[in-house]
Amino acid sequence: MSRSEALRFLNLAHFFDHFFLLIFPTAALAIAPSWDMGYADVLVLGTPMYVMFALGTLPAGWLGDTVDRMKLIAIFFLGCGGSSLWIAMSDGPLAMAFGLASLGLFAAIYHPVGLAHITHIGLRTGRALAVNGVFGNMGLAGAAAVTGLLAGFLGWKWAFVLPGALSILIGLLLMKRNGMVPDAARPAVDADSRAALKCDRGTQVTVFGTVCVIALLGGLIFNAVTISLPKFFDERLAGAGDDLAWIGASAGLVFAVAAFAQLPVGELLDRIGARSVLIVLLAFQATLLVLLAYASGWAALALALLLVTFIFAEIPVTSWLLGRYLDHGIRSRAFSVEYVLSLGIGSIAVPLIALLHKRGIGFEAQFPGLALTALIILFAAMFLPRHIRTGSRQAAASAGD
């Protein structure tokens, strides 16, 4: 399989990864009245999905170092598709929770396997990660919009059936294409010599520690905002109450437009590095979260679009940092740890949002708390090394000075 074909399948996998994970928060608005349950009670059923999404990351990262990565991506497509069909056939909370847990486990394959493979076969890592990130964010956009339309017109089950069947078909195609090239005949393309620096242990520890802080707290912001956005629009957009098509379309618009923010950031990372980019992005996030806490109507839609744009723009930064500053021999494990932290805190976001809503603590209190979290990440970002171009051996040798 050629590098370009592998990247196409990896981009599709990232799209479906985020698509599947965001079907449920929107579909929950339709499942609740269908099962005569409250929104918070239905939303809590998604907790196993996010827990398994986090727990599955470490074994997926280990497998990515021992098994053909594209075979694992094929298993990702087949497993997510099958789990989605199971969810559609669920006739009660227990069966649905089991299906969601299975979906989270298979969805955990992508990030440690797919991103590690991109840094291995990519030529310009920042651009390759940015393009891949756009596909992931378009998955978020597609999930909100498609789920809202399907649940609103055909019923919530179809929101799981159609993407599940399509994912299985793509998985079968990937197995066929990947099987045409024997493992021994596959080229080992490595961009490390062009993309990475040779850093001392102290620099690597600093970068990895900062990435862990960003993954942990940034994962909380990302999941809290993306998961709660349909509910936020349900409350704050005029005329949106109980109109799933309008809510889904609004969230889909926000995710779709914001997705492309990663493209200029990918270019900036290769040019000026992560430190300056992160500081600017986080300053805007903190400001917008405070403003959004009290916004309504069209202002809420506009501010939400800006906020999600700056949140999505941050996505390729940590992967770029790990690919640039860490040795190749420890990179896959580093990706696994990063996503365990990010996804672990993300799994807490679902029951936390449900609990806060049950206690009557709305977005006017939740968003300022997230703004404070963004400022903590900004402080951590100041410890990152200043950017050094890899244009000469001398520059690379001085990266840890």
XYZ file of C-alpha atoms in Angstrom:
401
model
C 0.000 0.000 0.000
C 1.397 3.390 -0.982
C 1.989 6.199 1.494
C -0.788 8.349 -0.023
C -3.311 5.490 0.090
C -2.402 4.705 3.701
C -2.896 8.378 4.610
C -6.336 8.364 2.956
C -7.464 5.401 5.073
C -5.962 7.005 8.200
C -7.803 10.246 7.495
C -11.065 8.331 7.056
C -10.390 6.456 10.290
C -9.934 9.725 12.175
C -13.195 11.005 10.697
C -15.123 7.919 11.815
C -13.413 7.829 15.220
C -14.806 11.207 16.227
C -18.052 10.656 14.324
C -18.900 7.545 16.337
C -17.966 9.159 19.652
C -20.306 12.113 19.118
C -23.367 10.282 17.805
C -24.562 9.457 21.304
C -24.570 12.935 22.954
C -26.887 14.228 20.204
C -28.950 11.036 19.929
C -29.480 11.144 23.720
C -31.865 14.055 23.188
C -34.116 11.686 21.190
C -33.495 8.534 23.243
C -34.635 10.204 26.485
C -38.298 10.756 25.502
C -38.353 7.476 23.566
C -37.423 5.526 26.700
C -39.271 7.853 29.075
C -36.031 8.861 30.813
C -34.417 12.172 31.698
C -31.632 13.596 29.537
C -29.058 13.357 32.363
C -29.980 9.701 33.026
C -29.539 8.789 29.357
C -26.300 10.767 29.003
C -24.757 8.798 31.883
C -25.130 5.620 29.792
C -22.321 7.002 27.623
C -19.823 6.821 30.488
C -18.647 3.238 29.647
C -17.851 4.363 26.091
C -15.492 7.102 27.223
C -13.981 4.934 29.988
C -13.185 2.124 27.543
C -11.953 4.680 25.008
C -9.374 5.725 27.596
C -8.489 2.281 28.976
C -8.050 0.769 25.523
C -5.409 3.299 24.514
C -2.401 1.684 26.249
C -2.910 -1.844 24.870
C -3.655 -0.313 21.455
C -0.348 1.565 21.609
C 1.508 -1.631 22.533
C -0.151 -3.499 19.664
C 0.800 -0.678 17.312
C 4.476 -1.476 17.967
C 4.073 -5.224 17.426
C 1.351 -5.674 14.753
C 0.901 -4.201 11.277
C -0.743 -0.859 12.023
C -2.989 -0.868 8.955
C -4.415 -4.240 10.022
C -5.302 -2.642 13.349
C -6.988 0.247 11.534
C -9.074 -2.314 9.605
C -10.093 -3.890 12.933
C -11.005 -0.384 14.116
C -13.441 0.089 11.220
C -15.021 -3.353 11.633
C -15.292 -3.151 15.428
C -16.759 0.349 15.520
C -19.252 -0.534 12.795
C -20.388 -3.702 14.524
C -20.706 -1.948 17.880
C -22.782 0.818 16.297
C -25.207 -1.749 14.886
C -25.456 -3.382 18.334
C -26.354 -0.010 19.885
C -29.096 0.475 17.289
C -30.609 -2.898 18.255
C -30.476 -2.148 22.010
C -33.847 -2.391 23.724
C -32.793 -1.107 27.127
C -30.140 0.834 29.087
C -27.981 -2.216 29.933
C -27.675 -3.395 26.331
C -26.967 0.151 25.181
C -24.270 0.672 27.815
C -22.592 -2.572 26.711
C -22.690 -1.519 23.055
C -21.301 1.918 23.892
C -18.471 0.321 25.911
C -17.608 -1.890 22.923
C -17.644 1.140 20.638
C -15.269 2.985 22.965
C -12.868 0.031 23.076
C -12.576 -0.237 19.291
C -12.451 3.546 18.893
C -9.411 3.566 21.212
C -7.345 1.929 18.485
C -7.067 4.962 16.242
C -5.069 7.633 18.095
C -2.026 5.673 19.347
C -1.884 3.605 16.159
C -2.927 6.089 13.497
C -1.012 9.130 14.738
C 2.160 7.106 15.316
C 1.912 5.825 11.749
C 1.440 9.345 10.371
C 4.583 10.611 12.115
C 6.401 7.594 10.680
C 5.334 7.948 7.028
C 4.662 11.708 6.855
C 7.106 14.055 5.128
C 5.952 17.352 6.665
C 4.633 16.230 10.033
C 2.839 19.456 10.931
C 0.889 19.541 7.673
C 0.106 15.787 7.708
C -1.172 15.952 11.289
C -3.199 19.088 10.521
C -4.924 17.524 7.518
C -5.619 14.393 9.541
C -6.952 16.545 12.346
C -9.352 18.286 9.968
C -10.839 14.910 9.082
C -11.278 14.142 12.780
C -13.053 17.420 13.410
C -15.223 16.962 10.339
C -16.252 13.731 11.996
C -17.453 15.744 14.960
C -19.324 18.084 12.635
C -20.836 15.237 10.673
C -21.952 13.414 13.789
C -23.845 16.388 15.192
C -25.521 17.294 11.898
C -26.232 13.774 10.583
C -27.409 12.474 13.966
C -29.753 15.425 14.395
C -31.266 14.905 10.937
C -31.562 11.113 11.137
C -32.916 11.121 14.691
C -35.325 13.910 13.883
C -36.788 12.367 10.707
C -36.117 8.597 10.845
C -35.553 7.880 14.539
C -32.411 7.639 16.656
C -31.629 4.015 15.687
C -30.829 5.035 12.109
C -28.207 7.454 13.432
C -26.218 4.347 14.444
C -27.211 1.932 11.646
C -26.062 3.911 8.597
C -22.563 4.933 9.793
C -22.069 1.460 11.291
C -22.758 -0.281 7.998
C -20.527 2.161 6.080
C -17.676 1.647 8.548
C -17.844 -2.130 8.090
C -17.646 -1.726 4.310
C -14.551 0.505 4.600
C -12.936 -1.996 6.977
C -13.464 -4.819 4.514
C -12.004 -2.701 1.696
C -8.944 -1.864 3.801
C -8.395 -5.536 4.625
C -8.498 -6.340 0.921
C -6.131 -3.501 -0.069
C -3.718 -4.134 2.804
C -3.629 -7.858 2.077
C -2.396 -7.245 -1.454
C 1.070 -6.232 -0.178
C 3.042 -8.747 1.946
C 4.386 -7.346 5.223
C 7.996 -7.848 4.162
C 7.441 -5.889 0.957
C 6.046 -2.788 2.631
C 8.422 0.185 2.546
C 9.564 1.579 5.885
C 9.376 5.335 5.324
C 10.701 7.361 8.210
C 10.557 11.156 8.339
C 12.472 11.424 11.620
C 15.614 12.729 9.959
C 13.657 15.668 8.589
C 11.127 16.322 11.345
C 12.760 15.505 14.680
C 15.451 17.034 16.840
C 18.039 15.161 18.868
C 17.312 16.480 22.347
C 18.871 15.798 25.726
C 16.917 13.915 28.371
C 16.023 17.084 30.297
C 14.367 18.672 27.256
C 12.470 15.489 26.480
C 11.211 15.225 30.067
C 10.103 18.883 30.028
C 8.270 18.501 26.738
C 6.619 15.231 27.766
C 5.580 16.670 31.141
C 4.060 19.713 29.468
C 2.252 17.503 26.954
C 0.789 15.507 29.861
C -0.576 18.700 31.434
C -2.021 19.809 28.090
C -3.524 16.360 27.487
C -5.090 16.144 30.933
C -6.595 19.624 31.234
C -7.026 20.241 27.522
C -8.888 16.946 27.243
C -11.311 18.167 29.890
C -11.991 21.393 27.969
C -12.324 19.619 24.624
C -14.718 16.934 25.864
C -16.772 19.240 28.081
C -17.357 21.708 25.243
C -17.987 19.215 22.420
C -20.243 16.942 24.483
C -22.298 19.764 26.003
C -22.613 21.897 22.857
C -25.918 20.329 21.669
C -27.422 20.940 25.127
C -25.987 24.476 25.191
C -27.678 25.268 21.871
C -30.873 23.635 23.114
C -30.928 26.158 25.972
C -29.441 29.279 24.409
C -30.483 29.418 20.731
C -33.835 31.075 20.109
C -36.387 28.575 18.842
C -34.035 25.597 19.170
C -35.767 23.875 22.065
C -36.513 20.211 21.219
C -35.789 20.782 17.500
C -33.095 18.155 16.939
C -32.551 19.061 13.294
C -31.866 22.726 14.180
C -29.680 21.816 17.169
C -27.698 19.258 15.173
C -27.273 21.607 12.222
C -26.032 24.408 14.498
C -23.508 22.169 16.242
C -22.486 20.682 12.890
C -21.876 24.152 11.440
C -19.667 25.082 14.371
C -17.619 21.871 14.187
C -17.313 22.000 10.385
C -16.047 25.588 10.203
C -13.747 25.178 13.212
C -12.224 21.990 11.794
C -10.150 23.888 9.254
C -8.343 25.900 11.953
C -5.779 23.103 12.179
C -4.443 23.743 8.676
C -2.801 27.138 9.371
C -1.709 25.889 12.795
C 0.047 22.923 11.167
C 2.005 25.341 8.980
C 2.789 27.601 11.941
C 4.092 24.688 13.994
C 6.649 23.850 11.313
C 7.639 27.528 11.059
C 7.554 29.039 14.578
C 7.062 26.081 16.929
C 4.462 25.196 19.565
C 5.205 27.592 22.434
C 3.950 30.825 20.855
C 1.057 29.089 19.101
C -0.212 27.524 22.334
C -0.029 30.721 24.372
C -2.148 32.628 21.840
C -4.713 29.845 21.426
C -5.202 29.371 25.172
C -5.536 33.101 25.859
C -8.394 33.267 23.346
C -10.013 30.126 24.764
C -10.107 31.528 28.296
C -11.596 34.834 27.119
C -14.265 33.222 24.944
C -15.325 30.749 27.650
C -16.064 33.617 30.018
C -18.028 35.520 27.351
C -19.958 32.429 26.269
C -21.158 31.746 29.804
C -23.591 34.667 29.522
C -24.322 34.686 25.773
C -27.586 33.739 24.085
C -29.161 33.850 20.646
C -26.953 34.609 17.659
C -24.173 35.836 19.950
C -24.031 32.376 21.538
C -23.699 30.776 18.091
C -20.947 33.190 16.993
C -18.954 32.887 20.218
C -19.320 29.103 20.230
C -17.944 29.035 16.687
C -14.902 31.074 17.750
C -14.333 29.003 20.899
C -14.468 25.646 19.127
C -12.197 27.059 16.401
C -9.477 27.843 18.949
C -9.998 24.509 20.737
C -9.722 22.541 17.493
C -6.714 24.587 16.393
C -4.836 23.222 19.416
C -5.303 19.559 18.460
C -2.149 18.936 16.346
C 0.155 20.717 18.818
C 0.835 17.863 21.249
C 1.325 15.282 18.478
C 3.777 17.662 16.786
C 5.678 18.136 20.057
C 6.021 14.390 20.638
C 7.060 13.779 17.046
C 9.653 16.575 17.088
C 11.304 16.316 20.502
C 10.994 12.662 21.616
C 13.160 9.794 20.416
C 11.499 7.448 17.954
C 11.958 4.457 20.284
C 9.672 5.882 22.973
C 7.221 7.801 20.806
C 4.416 5.232 20.531
C 4.343 4.776 24.302
C 4.338 8.545 24.729
C 1.304 8.816 22.426
C -0.434 6.150 24.497
C 0.203 7.949 27.791
C -0.938 11.253 26.298
C -4.233 9.801 25.168
C -4.803 7.849 28.372
C -4.649 11.172 30.219
C -6.714 13.055 27.668
C -9.348 10.390 27.243
C -9.355 9.470 30.920
C -10.303 12.992 31.919
C -12.696 13.007 28.971
C -14.542 10.013 30.431
C -15.125 12.060 33.571
C -16.673 14.881 31.531
C -19.877 12.941 30.775
C -20.960 12.098 34.354
C -19.662 15.493 35.523
C -21.859 17.383 33.039
C -24.823 15.161 33.917
C -24.266 15.753 37.647
C -23.906 19.516 37.258
C -27.128 19.715 35.239
C -28.941 17.603 37.804
C -27.755 19.962 40.561
C -28.911 22.988 38.582
C -25.378 24.234 37.857
C -25.600 25.568 34.333
C -23.209 26.885 31.735
C -22.868 30.259 33.469
C -20.768 28.438 36.111
C -19.302 25.608 34.011
C -17.641 27.752 31.347
C -15.757 30.123 33.713
C -14.359 27.025 35.424
C -13.100 25.795 32.070
C -11.605 29.250 31.428
C -9.507 28.895 34.582
C -8.380 25.479 33.328
C -7.216 27.062 30.056
C -5.117 29.588 31.978
C -3.388 26.775 33.889
C -2.445 25.131 30.577
C -1.169 28.490 29.301
C 1.173 28.713 32.290
C 2.477 25.193 31.604
C 3.073 26.048 27.938
C 5.585 28.724 28.959
C 8.015 25.942 29.971
C 8.223 24.584 26.420
C 11.529 25.134 24.576
C 11.709 27.926 22.046
C 11.528 26.817 18.437
C 14.723 25.771 16.659
C 14.632 25.038 12.947
C 16.070 21.704 11.796
C 17.913 23.339 8.946
C 21.374 22.402 10.187
C 23.095 19.818 12.327
C 24.348 22.566 14.594
C 20.829 23.754 15.342
C 19.673 20.230 16.021
C 22.589 19.549 18.335
C 21.819 22.662 20.366
C 18.106 21.857 20.838
C 18.544 20.883 24.455
C 20.778 23.813 25.421
